[in-house]
XYZ file of C-alpha atoms in Angstrom:
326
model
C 139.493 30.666 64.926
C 136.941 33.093 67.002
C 135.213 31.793 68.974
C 132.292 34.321 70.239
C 131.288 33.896 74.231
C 127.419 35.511 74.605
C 126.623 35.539 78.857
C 123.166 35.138 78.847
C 120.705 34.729 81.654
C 121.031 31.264 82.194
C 123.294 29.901 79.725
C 126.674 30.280 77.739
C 125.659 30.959 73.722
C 129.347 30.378 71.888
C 129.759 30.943 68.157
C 132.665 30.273 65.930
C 134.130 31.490 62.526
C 137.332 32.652 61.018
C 135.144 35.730 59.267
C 135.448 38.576 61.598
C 132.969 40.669 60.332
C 130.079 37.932 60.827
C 131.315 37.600 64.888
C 130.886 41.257 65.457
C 127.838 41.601 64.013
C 126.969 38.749 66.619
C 127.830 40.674 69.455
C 125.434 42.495 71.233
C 126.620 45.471 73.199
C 124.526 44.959 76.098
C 125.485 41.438 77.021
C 128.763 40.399 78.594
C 130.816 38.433 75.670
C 134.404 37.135 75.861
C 135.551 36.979 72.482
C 138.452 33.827 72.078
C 140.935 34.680 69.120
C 142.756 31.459 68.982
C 145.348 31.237 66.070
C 144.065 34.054 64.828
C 147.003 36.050 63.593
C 145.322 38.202 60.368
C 146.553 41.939 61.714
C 143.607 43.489 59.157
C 141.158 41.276 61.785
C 143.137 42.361 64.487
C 142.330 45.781 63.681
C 139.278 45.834 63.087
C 138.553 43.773 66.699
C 140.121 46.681 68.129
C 138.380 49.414 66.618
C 134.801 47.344 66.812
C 135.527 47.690 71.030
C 137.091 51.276 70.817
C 140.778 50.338 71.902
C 143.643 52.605 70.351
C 144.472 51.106 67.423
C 148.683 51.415 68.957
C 146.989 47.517 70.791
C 147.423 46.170 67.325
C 151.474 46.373 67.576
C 151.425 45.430 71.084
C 149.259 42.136 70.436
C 152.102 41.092 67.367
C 154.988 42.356 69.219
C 157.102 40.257 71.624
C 156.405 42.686 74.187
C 157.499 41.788 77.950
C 154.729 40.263 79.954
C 153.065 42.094 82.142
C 150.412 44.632 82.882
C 150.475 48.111 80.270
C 149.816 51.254 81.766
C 150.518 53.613 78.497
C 146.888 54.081 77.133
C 143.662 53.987 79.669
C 141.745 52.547 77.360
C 141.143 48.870 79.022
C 143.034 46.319 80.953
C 145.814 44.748 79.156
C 148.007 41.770 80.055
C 150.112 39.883 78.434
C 150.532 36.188 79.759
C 152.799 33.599 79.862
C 151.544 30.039 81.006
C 153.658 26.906 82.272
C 151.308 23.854 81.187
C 151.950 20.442 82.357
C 152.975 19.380 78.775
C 156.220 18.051 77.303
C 158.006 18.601 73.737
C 160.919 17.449 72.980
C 161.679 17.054 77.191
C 160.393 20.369 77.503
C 157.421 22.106 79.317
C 155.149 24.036 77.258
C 154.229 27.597 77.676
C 151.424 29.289 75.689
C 151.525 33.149 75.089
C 148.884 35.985 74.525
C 147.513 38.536 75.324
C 144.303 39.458 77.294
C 141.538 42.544 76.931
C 139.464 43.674 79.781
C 136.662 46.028 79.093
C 133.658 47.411 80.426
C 131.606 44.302 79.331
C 133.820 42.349 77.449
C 136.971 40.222 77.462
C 139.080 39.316 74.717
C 141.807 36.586 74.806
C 144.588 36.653 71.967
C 145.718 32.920 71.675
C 148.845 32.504 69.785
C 148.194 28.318 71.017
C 144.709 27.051 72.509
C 144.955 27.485 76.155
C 143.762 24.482 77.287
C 142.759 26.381 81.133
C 140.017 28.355 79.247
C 137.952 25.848 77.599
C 137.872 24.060 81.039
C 136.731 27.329 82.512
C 133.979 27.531 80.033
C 132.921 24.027 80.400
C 132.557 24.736 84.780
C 130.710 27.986 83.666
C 128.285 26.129 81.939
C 127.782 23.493 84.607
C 126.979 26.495 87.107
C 124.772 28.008 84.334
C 122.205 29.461 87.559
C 125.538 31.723 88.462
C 125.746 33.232 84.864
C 123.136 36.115 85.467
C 125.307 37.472 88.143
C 128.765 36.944 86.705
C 130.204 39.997 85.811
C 133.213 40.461 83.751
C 135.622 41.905 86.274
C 134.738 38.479 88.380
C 135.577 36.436 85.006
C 138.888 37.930 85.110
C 139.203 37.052 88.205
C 137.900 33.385 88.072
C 140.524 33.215 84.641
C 143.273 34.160 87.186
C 142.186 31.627 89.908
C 142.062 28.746 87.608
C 145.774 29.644 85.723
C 146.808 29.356 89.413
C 145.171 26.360 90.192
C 146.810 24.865 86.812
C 150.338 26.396 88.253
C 149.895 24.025 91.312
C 149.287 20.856 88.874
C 152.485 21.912 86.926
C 154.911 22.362 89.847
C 153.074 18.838 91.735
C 153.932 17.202 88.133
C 157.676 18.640 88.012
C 158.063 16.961 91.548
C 157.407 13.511 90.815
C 159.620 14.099 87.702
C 162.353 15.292 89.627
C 161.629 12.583 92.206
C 162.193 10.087 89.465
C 165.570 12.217 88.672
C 166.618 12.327 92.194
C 167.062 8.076 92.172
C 169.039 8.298 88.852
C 170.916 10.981 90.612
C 171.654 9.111 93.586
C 172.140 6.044 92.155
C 175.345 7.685 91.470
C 175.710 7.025 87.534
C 177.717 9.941 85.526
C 175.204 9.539 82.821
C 175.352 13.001 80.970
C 171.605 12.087 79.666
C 170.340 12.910 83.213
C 172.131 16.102 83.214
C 170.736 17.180 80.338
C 166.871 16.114 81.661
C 167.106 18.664 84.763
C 169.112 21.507 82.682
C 166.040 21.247 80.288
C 163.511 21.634 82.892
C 165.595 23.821 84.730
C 165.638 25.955 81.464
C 161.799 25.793 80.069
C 160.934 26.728 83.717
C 163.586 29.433 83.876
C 160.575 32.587 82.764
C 157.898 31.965 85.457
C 160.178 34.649 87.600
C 158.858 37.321 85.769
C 155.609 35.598 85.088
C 154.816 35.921 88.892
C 156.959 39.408 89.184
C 153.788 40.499 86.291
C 151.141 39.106 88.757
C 152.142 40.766 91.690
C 152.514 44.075 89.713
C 149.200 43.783 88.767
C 147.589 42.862 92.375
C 149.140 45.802 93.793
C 148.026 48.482 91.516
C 144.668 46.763 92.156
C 145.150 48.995 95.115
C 145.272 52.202 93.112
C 142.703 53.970 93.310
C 142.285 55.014 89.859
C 142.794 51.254 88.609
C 138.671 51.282 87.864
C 138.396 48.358 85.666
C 137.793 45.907 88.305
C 135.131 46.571 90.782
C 135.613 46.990 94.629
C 134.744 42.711 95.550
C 136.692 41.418 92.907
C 139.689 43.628 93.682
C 139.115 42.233 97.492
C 138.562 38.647 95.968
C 142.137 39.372 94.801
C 143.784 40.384 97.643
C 142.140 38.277 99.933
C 142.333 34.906 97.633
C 144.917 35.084 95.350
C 148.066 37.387 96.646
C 148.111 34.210 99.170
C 148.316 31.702 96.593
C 150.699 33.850 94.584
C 153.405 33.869 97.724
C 152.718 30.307 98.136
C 153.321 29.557 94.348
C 156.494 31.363 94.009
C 157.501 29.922 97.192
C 156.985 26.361 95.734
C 158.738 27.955 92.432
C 162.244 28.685 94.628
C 162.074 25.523 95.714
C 161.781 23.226 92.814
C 164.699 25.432 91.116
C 166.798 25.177 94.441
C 166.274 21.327 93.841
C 167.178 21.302 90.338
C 169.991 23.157 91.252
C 170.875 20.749 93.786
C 170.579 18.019 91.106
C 172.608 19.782 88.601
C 175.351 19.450 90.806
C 175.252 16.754 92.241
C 174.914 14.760 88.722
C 177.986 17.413 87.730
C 179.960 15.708 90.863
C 178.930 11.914 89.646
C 179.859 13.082 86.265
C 182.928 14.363 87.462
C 183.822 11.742 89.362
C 183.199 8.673 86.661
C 185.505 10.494 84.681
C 188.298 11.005 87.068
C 187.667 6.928 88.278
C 188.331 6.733 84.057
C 192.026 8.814 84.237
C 192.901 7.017 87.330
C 192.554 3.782 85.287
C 194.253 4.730 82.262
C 197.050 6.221 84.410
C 197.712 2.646 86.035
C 197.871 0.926 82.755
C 200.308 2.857 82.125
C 202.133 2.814 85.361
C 201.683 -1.408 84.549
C 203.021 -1.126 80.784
C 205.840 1.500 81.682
C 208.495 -0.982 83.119
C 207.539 -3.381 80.047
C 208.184 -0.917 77.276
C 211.822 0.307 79.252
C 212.319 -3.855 78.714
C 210.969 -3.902 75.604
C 213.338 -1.024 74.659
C 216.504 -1.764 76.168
C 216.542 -5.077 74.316
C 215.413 -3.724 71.285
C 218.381 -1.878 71.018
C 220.203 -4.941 69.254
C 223.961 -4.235 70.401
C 226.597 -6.237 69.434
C 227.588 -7.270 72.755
C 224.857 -7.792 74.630
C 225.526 -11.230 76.063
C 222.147 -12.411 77.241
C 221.055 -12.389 73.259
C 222.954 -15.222 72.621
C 221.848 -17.011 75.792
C 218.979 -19.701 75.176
C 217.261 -19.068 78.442
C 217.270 -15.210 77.847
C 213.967 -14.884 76.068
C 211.586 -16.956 78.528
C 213.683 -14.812 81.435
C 212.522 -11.838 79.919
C 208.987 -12.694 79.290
C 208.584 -14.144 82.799
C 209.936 -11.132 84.170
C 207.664 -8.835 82.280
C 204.691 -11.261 83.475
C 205.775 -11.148 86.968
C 205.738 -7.139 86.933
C 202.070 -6.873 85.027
C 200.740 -9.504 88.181
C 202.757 -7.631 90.889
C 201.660 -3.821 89.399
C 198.146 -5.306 89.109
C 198.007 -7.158 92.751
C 199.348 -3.836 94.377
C 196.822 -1.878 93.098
C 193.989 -3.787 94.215
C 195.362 -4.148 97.169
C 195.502 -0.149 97.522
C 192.307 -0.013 96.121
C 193.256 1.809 92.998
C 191.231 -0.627 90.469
């Protein structure tokens, strides 16, 4: 679907279609648009999105490529960025994370949605509820406002993996060797494993904000940036370091409680047989069925035996409680 942004004076005009030739003959080249391609992956669309703005038509690869995140430099053409985003939602006990790629122009911005992100439309809708702000918004300070919100949604992930591993922590310290709970904080551990270089991308990209020759974004929103968001990008991947140090912490303890249960299993086993071992020498011995083995023939022989092989199962058993073995 596109879905075609128009900034007008006062209010937000949006138009959508899967025909790409009737959005760009919507958009008006004097008017700030963002332009949302949201699983939109026809390449012949692609390319002709491209060439409608005047991008090298080389985007076209990068946009269907798995191309590392992060800020490209190679053609001075626009502002390109590739994105990864954490969302708070779970499949199959693992976060979400929806990829594209994002266009900054002169007066336009397109978004390359391989999945709906979620973070935009809500941007849209608080655009439209501040409709008196539209005639000033520019599209540098969109960018900017885009970044500020996939922040703000970055603090609402990592305050929802907390109370998850909150929940973890008292099955964890509850001491059970449950491999189940293992396998909950390796998950998260692992589906939360690329927001490293997510945040590595970010901070690339505020500090050649500093460059001097970096002219897409406007002297205030480049101080917006530094001033705002470099904070909130050291506190974020402060918070990050933490959460994985706790998972970490988690992992082994629940590794040590799994350990454990299954040592408190051997030790078991290894008395039962430590009980049984004396039986089965008795069992043996008088299995052997000599000739001459007097006590055979003698009618108190077999309750002797079987007491005896009682009394050493209730002794063996006894003495280990008593040394706290069972």
């Amino acid at each position: 679907m596109l879905i075609l942004l128009t900034f007008a004076q006062n209010h937000i005009d949006s138009f959508a279609s899967w025909d790409v030739e009737t959005v760009l003959k919507k958009i008006n080249g004097s008017q700030n648009i963002w332009l949302r391609c949201i699983h939109f992956r026809d390449r012949t669309g692609i390319a002709k999105i491209i060439k409608h703005f005047g991008l090298n038509p080389s985007r076209v690869n990068t946009i269907f490529n798995s191309s590392p995140i992060g800020v490209d430099q190679d053609i001075e053409d626009c502002l390109f960025n590739s994105y990864e985003i954490l969302t708070p939602e779970m499949k199959e006990q693992e976060f979400e994370v929806v990829r594209g790629s994002i266009v900054v122009g002169t007066n336009f911005i397109i978004t390359f949605e391989i999945a709906e992100v979620k973070i935009f439309n809500l941007l849209i809708n608080k655009l439209e509820k501040h409709s008196t702000e539209l005639a000033s918004l520019r599209i540098d300070h969109l960018f900017y406002l885009i970044f500020k919100d996939i922040f703000s949604n970055y603090h609402n992930v990592f305050n929802y993996i907390s109370i998850q591993l909150d929940d973890l922590e008292d099955e964890v310290l509850e001491n059970s060797g449950d491999e189940l709970t293992y396998q909950k904080i390796a998950k998260m551990r692992q589906s939360t494993r690329f927001v490293r270089r997510n945040f590595q991308s970010i901070k690339s990209l505020l500090a050649m904000m500093n460059d001097e020759d970096f002219h897409w974004l406007s002297q205030p929103v480049k101080a917006l940036f530094n001033e705002e968001l470099i904070h909130q990008v050291d506190n974020l991947w402060q918070e990050y370091q933490a959460l994985r140090a706790w998972m970490s912490e988690l992992m082994e303890i629940q590794r040590d409680n799994i350990a454990s249960k299954t040592s408190e299993r051997i030790n078991r086993l290894t008395m039962l047989s430590s009980i049984f071992l004396p039986i089965t020498f008795i069992a043996g011995l008088y299995g052997m069925n000599f000739k001459y083995m007097p006590e055979l023939e003698q009618p108190w022989a077999y309750p002797t035996v079987i007491t005896v092989m009682a009394l050493i199962v209730i002794g063996s058993i006894a003495y280990a409680k008593q040394q706290r073995w069972l």
